[in-house]
Short mmCIF file of C-alpha atoms in Angstrom, two decimals:
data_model
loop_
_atom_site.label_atom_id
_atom_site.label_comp_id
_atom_site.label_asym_id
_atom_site.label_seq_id
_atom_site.Cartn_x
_atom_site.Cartn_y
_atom_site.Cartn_z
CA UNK U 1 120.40 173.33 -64.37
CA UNK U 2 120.00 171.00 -67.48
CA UNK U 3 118.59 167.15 -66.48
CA UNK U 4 119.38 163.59 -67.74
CA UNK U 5 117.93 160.88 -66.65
CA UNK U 6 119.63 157.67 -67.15
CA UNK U 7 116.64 155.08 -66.43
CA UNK U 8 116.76 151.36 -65.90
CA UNK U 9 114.21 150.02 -68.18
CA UNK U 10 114.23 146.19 -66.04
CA UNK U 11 114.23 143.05 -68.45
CA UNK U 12 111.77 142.70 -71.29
CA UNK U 13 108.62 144.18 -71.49
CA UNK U 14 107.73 146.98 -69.00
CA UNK U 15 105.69 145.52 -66.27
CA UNK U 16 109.03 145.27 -64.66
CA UNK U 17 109.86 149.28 -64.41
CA UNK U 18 109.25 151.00 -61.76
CA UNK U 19 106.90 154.02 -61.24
CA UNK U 20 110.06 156.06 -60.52
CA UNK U 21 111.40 154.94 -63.90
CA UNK U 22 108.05 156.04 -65.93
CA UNK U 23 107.50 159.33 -64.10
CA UNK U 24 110.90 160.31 -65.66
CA UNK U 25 110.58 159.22 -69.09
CA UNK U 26 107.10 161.06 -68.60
CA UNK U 27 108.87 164.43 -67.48
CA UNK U 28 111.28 163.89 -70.67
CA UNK U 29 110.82 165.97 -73.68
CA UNK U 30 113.38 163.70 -75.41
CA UNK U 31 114.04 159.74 -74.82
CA UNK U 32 117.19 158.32 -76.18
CA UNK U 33 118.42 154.67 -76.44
CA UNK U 34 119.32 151.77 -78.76
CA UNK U 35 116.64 151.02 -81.20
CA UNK U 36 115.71 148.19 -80.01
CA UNK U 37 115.00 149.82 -76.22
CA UNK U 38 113.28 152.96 -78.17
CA UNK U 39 110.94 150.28 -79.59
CA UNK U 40 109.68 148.87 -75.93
CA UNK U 41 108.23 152.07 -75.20
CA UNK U 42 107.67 154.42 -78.25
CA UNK U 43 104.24 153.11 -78.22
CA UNK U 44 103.49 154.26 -74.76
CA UNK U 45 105.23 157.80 -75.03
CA UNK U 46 104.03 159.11 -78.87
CA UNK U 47 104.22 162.34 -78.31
CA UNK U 48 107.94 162.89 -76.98
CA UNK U 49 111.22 163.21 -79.41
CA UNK U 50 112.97 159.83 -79.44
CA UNK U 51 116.25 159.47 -80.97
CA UNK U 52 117.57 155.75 -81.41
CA UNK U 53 121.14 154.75 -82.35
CA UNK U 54 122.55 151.38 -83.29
CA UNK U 55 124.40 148.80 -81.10
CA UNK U 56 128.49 149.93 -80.16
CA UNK U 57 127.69 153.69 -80.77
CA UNK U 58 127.42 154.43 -77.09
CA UNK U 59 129.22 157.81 -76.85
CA UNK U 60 127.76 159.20 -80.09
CA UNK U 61 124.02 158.31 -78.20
CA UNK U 62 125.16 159.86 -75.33
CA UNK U 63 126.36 163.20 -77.18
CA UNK U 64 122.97 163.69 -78.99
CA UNK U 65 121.28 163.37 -75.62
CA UNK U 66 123.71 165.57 -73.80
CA UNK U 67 123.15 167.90 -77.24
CA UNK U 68 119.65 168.11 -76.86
CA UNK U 69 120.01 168.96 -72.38
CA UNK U 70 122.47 171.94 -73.56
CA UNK U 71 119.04 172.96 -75.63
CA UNK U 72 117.21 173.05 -72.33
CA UNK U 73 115.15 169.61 -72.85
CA UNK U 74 114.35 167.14 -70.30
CA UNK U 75 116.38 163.88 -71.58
CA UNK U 76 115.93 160.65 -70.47
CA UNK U 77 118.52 157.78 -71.77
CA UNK U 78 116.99 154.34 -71.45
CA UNK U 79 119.01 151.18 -70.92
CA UNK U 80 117.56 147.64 -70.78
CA UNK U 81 117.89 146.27 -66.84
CA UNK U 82 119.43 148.26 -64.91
CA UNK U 83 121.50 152.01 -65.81
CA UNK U 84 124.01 151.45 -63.70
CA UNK U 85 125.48 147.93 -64.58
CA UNK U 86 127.17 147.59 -68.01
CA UNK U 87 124.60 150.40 -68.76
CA UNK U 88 125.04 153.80 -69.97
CA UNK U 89 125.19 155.51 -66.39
CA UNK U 90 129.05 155.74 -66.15
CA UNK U 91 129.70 156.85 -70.12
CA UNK U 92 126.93 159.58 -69.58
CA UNK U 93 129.09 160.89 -66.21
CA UNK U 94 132.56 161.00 -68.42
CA UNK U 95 130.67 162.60 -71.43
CA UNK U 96 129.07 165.37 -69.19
CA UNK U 97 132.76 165.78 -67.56
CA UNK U 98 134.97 165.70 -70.86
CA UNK U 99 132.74 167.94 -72.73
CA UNK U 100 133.26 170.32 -69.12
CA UNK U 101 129.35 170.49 -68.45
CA UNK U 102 129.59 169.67 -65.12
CA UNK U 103 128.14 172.58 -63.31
CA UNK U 104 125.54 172.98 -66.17
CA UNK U 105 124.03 169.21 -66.53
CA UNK U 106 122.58 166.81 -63.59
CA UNK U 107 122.40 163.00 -64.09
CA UNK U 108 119.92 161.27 -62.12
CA UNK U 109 120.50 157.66 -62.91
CA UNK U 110 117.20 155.35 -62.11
CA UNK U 111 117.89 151.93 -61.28
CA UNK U 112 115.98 149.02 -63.01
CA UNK U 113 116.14 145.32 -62.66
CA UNK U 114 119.40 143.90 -63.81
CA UNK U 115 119.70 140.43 -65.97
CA UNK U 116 121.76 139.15 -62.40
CA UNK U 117 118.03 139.62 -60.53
CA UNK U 118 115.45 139.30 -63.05
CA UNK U 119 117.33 135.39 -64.13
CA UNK U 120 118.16 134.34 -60.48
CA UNK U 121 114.35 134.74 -60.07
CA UNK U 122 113.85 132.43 -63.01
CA UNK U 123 115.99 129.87 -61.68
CA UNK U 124 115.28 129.82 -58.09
CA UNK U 125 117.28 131.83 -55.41
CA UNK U 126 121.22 131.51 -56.81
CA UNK U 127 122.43 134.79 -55.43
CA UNK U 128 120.75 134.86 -52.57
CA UNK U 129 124.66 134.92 -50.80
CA UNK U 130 127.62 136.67 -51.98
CA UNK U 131 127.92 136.94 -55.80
CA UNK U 132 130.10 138.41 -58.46
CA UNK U 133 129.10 139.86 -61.84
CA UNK U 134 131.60 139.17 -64.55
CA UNK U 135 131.17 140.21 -68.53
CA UNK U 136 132.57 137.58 -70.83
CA UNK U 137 132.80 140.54 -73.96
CA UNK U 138 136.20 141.79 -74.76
CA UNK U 139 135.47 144.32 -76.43
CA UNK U 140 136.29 146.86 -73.86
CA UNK U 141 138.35 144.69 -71.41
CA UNK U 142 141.19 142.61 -72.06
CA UNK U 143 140.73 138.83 -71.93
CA UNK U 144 143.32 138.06 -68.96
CA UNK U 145 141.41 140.79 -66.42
CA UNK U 146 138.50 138.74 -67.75
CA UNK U 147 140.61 135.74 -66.75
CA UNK U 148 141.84 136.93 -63.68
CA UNK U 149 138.29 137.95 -62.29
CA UNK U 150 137.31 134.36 -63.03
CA UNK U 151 139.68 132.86 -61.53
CA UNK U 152 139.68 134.89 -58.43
CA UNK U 153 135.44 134.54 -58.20
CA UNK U 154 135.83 130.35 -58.43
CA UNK U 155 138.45 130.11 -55.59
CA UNK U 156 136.49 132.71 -53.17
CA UNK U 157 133.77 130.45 -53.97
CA UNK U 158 131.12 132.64 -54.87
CA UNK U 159 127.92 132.60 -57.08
CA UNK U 160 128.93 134.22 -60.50
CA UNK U 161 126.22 135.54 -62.93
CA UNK U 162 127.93 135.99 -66.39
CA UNK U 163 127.10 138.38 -68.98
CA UNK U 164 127.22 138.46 -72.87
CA UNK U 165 128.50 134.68 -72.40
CA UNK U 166 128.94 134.51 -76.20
CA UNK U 167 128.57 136.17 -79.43
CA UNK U 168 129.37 134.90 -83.30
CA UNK U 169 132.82 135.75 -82.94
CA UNK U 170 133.29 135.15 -79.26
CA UNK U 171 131.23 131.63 -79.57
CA UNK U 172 133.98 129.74 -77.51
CA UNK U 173 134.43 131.98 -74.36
CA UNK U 174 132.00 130.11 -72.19
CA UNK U 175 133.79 127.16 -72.76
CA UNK U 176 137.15 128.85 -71.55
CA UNK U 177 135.34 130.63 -68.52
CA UNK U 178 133.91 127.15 -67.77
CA UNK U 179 137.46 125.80 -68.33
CA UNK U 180 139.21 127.96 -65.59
CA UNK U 181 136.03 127.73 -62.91
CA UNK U 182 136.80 124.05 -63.49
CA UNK U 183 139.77 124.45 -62.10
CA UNK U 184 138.52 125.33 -58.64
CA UNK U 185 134.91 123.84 -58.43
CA UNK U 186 133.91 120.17 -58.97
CA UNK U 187 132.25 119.34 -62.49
CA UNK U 188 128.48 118.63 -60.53
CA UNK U 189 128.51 122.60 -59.08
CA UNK U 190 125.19 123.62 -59.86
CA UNK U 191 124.42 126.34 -62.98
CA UNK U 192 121.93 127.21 -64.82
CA UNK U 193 120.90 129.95 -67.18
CA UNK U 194 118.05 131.84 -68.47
CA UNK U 195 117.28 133.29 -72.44
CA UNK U 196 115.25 136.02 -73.05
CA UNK U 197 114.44 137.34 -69.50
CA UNK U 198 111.37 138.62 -69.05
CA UNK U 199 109.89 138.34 -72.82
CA UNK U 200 108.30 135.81 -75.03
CA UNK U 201 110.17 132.54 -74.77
CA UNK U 202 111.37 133.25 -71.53
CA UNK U 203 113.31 129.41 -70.37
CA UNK U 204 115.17 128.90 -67.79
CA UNK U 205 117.56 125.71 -67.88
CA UNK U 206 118.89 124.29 -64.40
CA UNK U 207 122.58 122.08 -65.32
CA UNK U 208 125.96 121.58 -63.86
CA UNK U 209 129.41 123.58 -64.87
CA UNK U 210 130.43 120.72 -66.86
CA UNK U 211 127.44 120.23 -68.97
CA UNK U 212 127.60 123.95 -69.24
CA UNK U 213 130.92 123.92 -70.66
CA UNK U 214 129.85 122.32 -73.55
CA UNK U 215 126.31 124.00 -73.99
CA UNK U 216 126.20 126.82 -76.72
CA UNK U 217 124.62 129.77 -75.70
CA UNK U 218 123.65 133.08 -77.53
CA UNK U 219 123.99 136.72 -76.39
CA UNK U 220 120.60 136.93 -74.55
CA UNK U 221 121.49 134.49 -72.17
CA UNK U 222 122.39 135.39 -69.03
CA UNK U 223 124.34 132.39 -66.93
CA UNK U 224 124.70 131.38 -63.14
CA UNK U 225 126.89 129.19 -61.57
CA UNK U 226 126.31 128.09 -58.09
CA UNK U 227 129.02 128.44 -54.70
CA UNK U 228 129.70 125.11 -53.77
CA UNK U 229 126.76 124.49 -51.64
CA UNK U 230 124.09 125.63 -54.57
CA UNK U 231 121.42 122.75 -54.59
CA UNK U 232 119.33 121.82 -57.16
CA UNK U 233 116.06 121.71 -55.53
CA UNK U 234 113.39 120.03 -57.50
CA UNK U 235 114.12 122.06 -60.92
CA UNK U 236 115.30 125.26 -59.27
CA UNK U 237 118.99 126.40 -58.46
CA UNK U 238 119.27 127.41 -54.96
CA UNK U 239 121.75 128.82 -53.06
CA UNK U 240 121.86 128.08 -48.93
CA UNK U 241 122.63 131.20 -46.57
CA UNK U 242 123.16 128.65 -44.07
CA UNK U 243 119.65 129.20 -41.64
CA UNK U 244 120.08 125.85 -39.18
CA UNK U 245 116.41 125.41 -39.22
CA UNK U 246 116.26 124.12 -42.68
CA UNK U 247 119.43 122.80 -42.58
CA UNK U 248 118.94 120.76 -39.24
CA UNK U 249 116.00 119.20 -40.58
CA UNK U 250 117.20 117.19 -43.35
CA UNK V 1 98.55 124.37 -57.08
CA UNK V 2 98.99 126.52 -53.57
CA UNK V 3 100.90 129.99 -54.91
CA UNK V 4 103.25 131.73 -52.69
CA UNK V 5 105.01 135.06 -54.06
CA UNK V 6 108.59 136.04 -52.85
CA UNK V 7 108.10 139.88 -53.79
CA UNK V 8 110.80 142.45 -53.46
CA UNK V 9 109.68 146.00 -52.87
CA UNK V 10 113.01 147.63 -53.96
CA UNK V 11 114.76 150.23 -51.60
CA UNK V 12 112.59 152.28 -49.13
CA UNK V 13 109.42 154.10 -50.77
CA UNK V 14 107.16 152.05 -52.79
CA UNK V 15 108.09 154.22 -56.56
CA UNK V 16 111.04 151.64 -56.56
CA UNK V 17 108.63 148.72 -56.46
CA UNK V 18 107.35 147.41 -60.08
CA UNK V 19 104.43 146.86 -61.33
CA UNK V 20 104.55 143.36 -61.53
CA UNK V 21 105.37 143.36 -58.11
CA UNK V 22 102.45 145.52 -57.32
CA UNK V 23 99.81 143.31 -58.87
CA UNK V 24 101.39 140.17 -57.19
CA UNK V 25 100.36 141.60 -53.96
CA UNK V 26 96.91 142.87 -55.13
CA UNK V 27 96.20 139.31 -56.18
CA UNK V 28 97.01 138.32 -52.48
CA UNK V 29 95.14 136.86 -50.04
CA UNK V 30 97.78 137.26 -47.35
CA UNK V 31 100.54 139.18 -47.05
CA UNK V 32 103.95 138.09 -44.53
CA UNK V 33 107.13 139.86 -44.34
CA UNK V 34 109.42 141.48 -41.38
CA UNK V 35 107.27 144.16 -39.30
CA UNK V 36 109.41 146.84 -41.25
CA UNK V 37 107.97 145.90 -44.64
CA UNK V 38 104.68 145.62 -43.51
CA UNK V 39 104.41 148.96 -42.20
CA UNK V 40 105.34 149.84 -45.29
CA UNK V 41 102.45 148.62 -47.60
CA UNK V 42 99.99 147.88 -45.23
CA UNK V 43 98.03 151.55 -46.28
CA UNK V 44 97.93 150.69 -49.25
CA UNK V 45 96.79 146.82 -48.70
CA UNK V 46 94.02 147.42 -46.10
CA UNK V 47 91.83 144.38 -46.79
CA UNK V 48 94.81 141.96 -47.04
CA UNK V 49 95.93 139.64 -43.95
CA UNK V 50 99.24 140.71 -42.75
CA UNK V 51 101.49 138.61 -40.67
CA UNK V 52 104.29 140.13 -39.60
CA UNK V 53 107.26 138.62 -37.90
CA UNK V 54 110.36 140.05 -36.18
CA UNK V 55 113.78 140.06 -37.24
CA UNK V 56 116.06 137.43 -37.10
CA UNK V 57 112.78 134.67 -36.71
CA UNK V 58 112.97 134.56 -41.06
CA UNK V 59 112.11 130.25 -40.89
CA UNK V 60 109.08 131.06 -38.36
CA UNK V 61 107.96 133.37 -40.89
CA UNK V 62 108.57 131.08 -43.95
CA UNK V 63 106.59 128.13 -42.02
CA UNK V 64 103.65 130.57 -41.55
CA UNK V 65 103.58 131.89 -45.09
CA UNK V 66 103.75 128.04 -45.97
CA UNK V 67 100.80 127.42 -43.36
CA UNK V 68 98.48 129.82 -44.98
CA UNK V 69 99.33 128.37 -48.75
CA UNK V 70 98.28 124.91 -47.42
CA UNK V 71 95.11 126.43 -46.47
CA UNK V 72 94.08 127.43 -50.00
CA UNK V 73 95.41 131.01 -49.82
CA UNK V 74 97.74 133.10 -51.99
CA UNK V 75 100.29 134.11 -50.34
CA UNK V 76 103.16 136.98 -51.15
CA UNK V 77 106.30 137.20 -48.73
CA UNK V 78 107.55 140.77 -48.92
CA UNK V 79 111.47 141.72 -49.01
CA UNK V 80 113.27 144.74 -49.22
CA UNK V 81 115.54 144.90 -52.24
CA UNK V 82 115.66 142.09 -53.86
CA UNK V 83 113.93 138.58 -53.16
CA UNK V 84 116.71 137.15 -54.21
CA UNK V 85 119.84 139.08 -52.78
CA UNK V 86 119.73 138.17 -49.17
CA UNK V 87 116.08 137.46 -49.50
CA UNK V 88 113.93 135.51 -48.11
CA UNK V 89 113.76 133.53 -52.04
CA UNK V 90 115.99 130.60 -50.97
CA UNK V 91 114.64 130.17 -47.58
CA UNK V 92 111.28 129.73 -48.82
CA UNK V 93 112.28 126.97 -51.47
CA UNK V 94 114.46 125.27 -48.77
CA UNK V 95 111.22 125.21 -46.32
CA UNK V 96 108.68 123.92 -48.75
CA UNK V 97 111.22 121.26 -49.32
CA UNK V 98 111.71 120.21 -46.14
CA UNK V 99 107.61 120.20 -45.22
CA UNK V 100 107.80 118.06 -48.54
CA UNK V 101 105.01 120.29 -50.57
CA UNK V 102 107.18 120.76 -53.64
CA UNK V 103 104.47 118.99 -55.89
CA UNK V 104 101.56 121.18 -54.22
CA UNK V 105 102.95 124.99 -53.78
CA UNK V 106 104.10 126.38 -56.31
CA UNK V 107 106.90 129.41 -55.35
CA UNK V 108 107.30 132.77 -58.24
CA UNK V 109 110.10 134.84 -57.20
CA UNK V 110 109.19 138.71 -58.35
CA UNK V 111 112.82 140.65 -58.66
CA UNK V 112 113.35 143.85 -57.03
CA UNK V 113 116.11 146.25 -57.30
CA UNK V 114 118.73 145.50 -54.75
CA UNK V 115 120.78 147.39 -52.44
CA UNK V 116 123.89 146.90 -54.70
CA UNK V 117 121.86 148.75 -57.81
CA UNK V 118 119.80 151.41 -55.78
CA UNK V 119 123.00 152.98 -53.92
CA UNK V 120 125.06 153.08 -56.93
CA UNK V 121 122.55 155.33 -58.64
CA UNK V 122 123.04 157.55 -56.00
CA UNK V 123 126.78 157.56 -56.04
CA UNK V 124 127.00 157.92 -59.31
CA UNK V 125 128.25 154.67 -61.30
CA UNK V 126 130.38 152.51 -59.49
CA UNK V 127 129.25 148.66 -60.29
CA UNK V 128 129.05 149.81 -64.47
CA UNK V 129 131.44 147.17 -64.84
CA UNK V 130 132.42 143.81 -63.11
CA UNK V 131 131.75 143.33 -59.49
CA UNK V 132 130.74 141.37 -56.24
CA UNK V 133 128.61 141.76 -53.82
CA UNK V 134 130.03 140.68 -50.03
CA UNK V 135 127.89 140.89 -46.86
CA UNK V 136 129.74 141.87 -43.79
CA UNK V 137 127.34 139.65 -41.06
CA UNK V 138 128.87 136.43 -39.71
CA UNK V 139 124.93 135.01 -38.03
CA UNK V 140 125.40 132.86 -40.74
CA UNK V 141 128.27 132.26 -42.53
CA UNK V 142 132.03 131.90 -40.88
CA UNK V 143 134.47 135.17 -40.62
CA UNK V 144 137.08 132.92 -42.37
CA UNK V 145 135.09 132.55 -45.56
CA UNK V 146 134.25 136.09 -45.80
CA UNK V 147 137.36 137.24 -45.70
CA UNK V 148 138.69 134.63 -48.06
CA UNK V 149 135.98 136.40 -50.25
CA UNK V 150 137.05 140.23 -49.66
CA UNK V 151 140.44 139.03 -50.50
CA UNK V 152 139.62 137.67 -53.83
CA UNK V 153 137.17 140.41 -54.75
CA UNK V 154 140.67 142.55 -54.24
CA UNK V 155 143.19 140.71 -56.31
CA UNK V 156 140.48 140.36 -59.24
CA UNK V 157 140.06 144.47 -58.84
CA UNK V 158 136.53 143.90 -58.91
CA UNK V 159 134.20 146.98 -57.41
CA UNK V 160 133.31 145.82 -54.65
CA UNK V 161 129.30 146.37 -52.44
CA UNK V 162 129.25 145.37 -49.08
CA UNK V 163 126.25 144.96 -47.70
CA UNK V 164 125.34 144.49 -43.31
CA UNK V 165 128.51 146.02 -43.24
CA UNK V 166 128.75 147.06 -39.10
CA UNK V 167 126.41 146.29 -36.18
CA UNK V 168 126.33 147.31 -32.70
CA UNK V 169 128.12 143.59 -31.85
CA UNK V 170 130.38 144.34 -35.22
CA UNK V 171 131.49 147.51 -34.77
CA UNK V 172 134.58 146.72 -36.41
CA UNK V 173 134.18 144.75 -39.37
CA UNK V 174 134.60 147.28 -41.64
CA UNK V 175 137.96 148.53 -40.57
CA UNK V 176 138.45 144.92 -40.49
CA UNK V 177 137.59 144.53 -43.86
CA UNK V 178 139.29 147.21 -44.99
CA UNK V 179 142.24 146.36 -43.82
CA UNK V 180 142.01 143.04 -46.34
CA UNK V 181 141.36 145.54 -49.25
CA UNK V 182 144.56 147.97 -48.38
CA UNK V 183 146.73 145.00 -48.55
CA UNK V 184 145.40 144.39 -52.38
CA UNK V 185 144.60 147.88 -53.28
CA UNK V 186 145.82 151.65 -53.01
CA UNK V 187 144.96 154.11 -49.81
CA UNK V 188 143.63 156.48 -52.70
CA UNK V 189 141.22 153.72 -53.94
CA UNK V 190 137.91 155.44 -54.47
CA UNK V 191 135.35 154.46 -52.17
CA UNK V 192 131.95 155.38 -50.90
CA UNK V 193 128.40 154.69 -48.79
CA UNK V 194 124.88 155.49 -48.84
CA UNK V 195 123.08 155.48 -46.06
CA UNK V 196 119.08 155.51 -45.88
CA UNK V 197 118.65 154.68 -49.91
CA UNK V 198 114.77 156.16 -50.72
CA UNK V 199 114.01 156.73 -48.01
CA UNK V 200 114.17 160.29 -45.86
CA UNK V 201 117.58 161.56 -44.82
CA UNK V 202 119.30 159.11 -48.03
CA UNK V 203 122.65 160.59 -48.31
CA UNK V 204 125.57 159.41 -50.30
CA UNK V 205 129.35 159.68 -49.16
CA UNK V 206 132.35 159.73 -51.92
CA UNK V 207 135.61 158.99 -50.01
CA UNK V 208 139.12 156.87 -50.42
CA UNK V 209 140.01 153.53 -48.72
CA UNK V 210 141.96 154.66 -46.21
CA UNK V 211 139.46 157.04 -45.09
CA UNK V 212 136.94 154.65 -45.18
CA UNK V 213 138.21 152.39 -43.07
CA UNK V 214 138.22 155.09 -39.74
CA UNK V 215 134.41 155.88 -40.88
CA UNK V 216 131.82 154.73 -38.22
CA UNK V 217 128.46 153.01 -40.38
CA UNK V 218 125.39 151.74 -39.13
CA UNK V 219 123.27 149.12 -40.09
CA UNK V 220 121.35 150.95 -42.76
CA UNK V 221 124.32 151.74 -44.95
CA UNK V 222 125.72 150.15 -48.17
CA UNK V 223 129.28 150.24 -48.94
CA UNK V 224 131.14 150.59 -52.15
CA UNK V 225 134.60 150.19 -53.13
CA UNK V 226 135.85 150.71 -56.84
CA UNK V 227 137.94 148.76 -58.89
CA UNK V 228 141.64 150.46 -59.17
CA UNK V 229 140.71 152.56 -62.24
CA UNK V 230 137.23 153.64 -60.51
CA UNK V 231 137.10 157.86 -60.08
CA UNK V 232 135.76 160.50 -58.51
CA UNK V 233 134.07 162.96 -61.53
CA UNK V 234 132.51 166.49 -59.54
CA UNK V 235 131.79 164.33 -56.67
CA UNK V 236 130.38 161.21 -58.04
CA UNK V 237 131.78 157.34 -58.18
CA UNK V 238 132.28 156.56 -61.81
CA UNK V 239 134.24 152.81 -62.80
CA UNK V 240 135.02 153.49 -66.74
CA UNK V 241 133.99 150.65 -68.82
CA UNK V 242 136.97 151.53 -71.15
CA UNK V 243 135.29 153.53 -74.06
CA UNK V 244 137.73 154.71 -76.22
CA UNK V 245 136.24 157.94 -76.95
CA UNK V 246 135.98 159.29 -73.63
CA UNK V 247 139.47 158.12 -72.41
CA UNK V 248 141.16 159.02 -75.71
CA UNK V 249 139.71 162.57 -75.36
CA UNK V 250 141.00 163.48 -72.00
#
């Protein structure tokens, strides 16, 4: 049986991958990734094959790496955070199945950190009840399910991390996600987000939904807004799970 | 500045744990966490102070964590998972608060990978895309709200992770849960759990709704629920992200 390994890098640099995660990009004879994942850890792995493609050619990656387990090789795909949310876990499955290598190919897929973890632990504790993860880029989902998922996350009044908040051409579609959780949650709600998790620069800015409406954010910032009861608590966004000890105190 | 660590180990065997979770314990002068967790790393931490407390006592263990810090001492609280998904992240914040040392102990929340990421990897890729993450237990928080929650999670055809999702008191709650979902979603709807993730005896379940709704689940198990386009590939739990390629070629 051929082997993939689809491995969760965590965020940033690698002092956040697990030992799981290294052992199998040490077994690989070939990594694959986007360039800018392939430059993280070239350094540390000189000897093995690499192959790097550029951003929005995620099936073609996943071919080449496929191409090279059909060759016998060990091949490990890297994905920053974690492999199995908006990362190349579920295209590798498909590509396996359409190409019918099923019973010739196993995908292990090694979790990492995901942007939802590594920034809640920048802010404080914000998802430390129930949460949703919702990706503001269209690109591969129409803007009403986008809609619809907001919508349906601000009146069940949970935390909600977003991803890819913004982009050059999307640069208003935190404003209308803001517009619709505004709908349902009161303008003070606690949010916060966090650029460049895990690297140099790392910041971590504690607001409310209102202020974050009209805050312009890039695409390596990764945004939290609060439930309803999310306090700030002396710089850091924290989210109750309702223990009466604390909560009887004050 | 007193230093207390919130530290999650990951799921079961310490491979899953990062490095930068490692050397936050090494640096340690005392080590708390649920008598579970200790017995866990306390081979591999022999010279460290362990306090361990039971279940269900979380603010007792907080307050003696928070004890030790006073006394000079660095101090790492160990979670499974996550610090910050049902972790002990926003207790500890709340309880340094409420003792009124926010200006003397300083709190660093080190990320683990959570239930939600580790049990997906095993299933395959069923949180690739948008999701929320629901916990079944009512110590805490009312029935009312988490059904309110299940129910929105439904309509927005988010994948769905439920984690505490039966104890020996709840028996029922996922059949009761369920039955929310079937009114929102198809019998066929793929589904699936993972009991024991790393550790001995993990095993991972693919199944449909309605057949997961007359399946018995301990305590130990994590439950996943697609979105409506989520399938079952040779046995595995993959939610498309929408790729063109992959779709268009089938």
């Amino acid at each position: 049986m051929k082997k993939i390994f689809v491995v969760g890098l965590g965020p940033g640099n690698l002092s956040q991958m697990t030992n799981r995660a290294l052992e199998a990009l040490e077994k690989s004879d070939v990594i694959a990734g986007y360039t800018v994942y392939i430059d993280l850890i070239k350094d540390r792995f000189k000897g093995t094959q690499m192959i790097s493609t550029a951003m929005k050619k995620e099936a073609d990656r996943c071919n080449l790496a496929v191409d090279e387990a059909v060759k016998g090789k060990t091949v490990s795909m890297v994905c920053s955070g974690d492999a199995g949310v908006y990362g190349m876990a579920g295209l590798m499955y498909e590509i396996v199945h359409a190409r019918g290598l099923d019973e010739d190919v196993e995908i292990e897929v090694i979790p990492g950190i995901t942007a939802a973890c590594s920034g809640a632990a920048v802010l404080g504790a914000p998802l430390i009840h129930d949460f949703t993860v919702i990706s503001l880029s269209d690109l591969l989902t129409p803007w009403e399910l986008i809609e619809k998922r907001l919508e349906c996350a601000a009146v069940g009044d949970f935390s909600i991390c977003l991803y890819n908040p913004s982009s050059i051409k999307r640069y208003d579609y935190l404003q209308k996600a803001c517009d619709i959780l505004l709908k349902h949650r009161e303008p003070e709600n606690v949010a916060g987000y966090v650029q460049n998790i895990g690297r140099e620069g790392e910041t971590g800015i504690i607001t409310d939904l209102k202020t974050l409406r009209d805050t312009k954010v890039d695409m390596f910032t990764t945004v939290f807004i609060g439930n309803s009861k999310t306090k700030n608590i002396n710089g850091k966004m924290v989210t109750p799970r309702g223990y009466k000890e604390v909560e009887g105190s004050k």
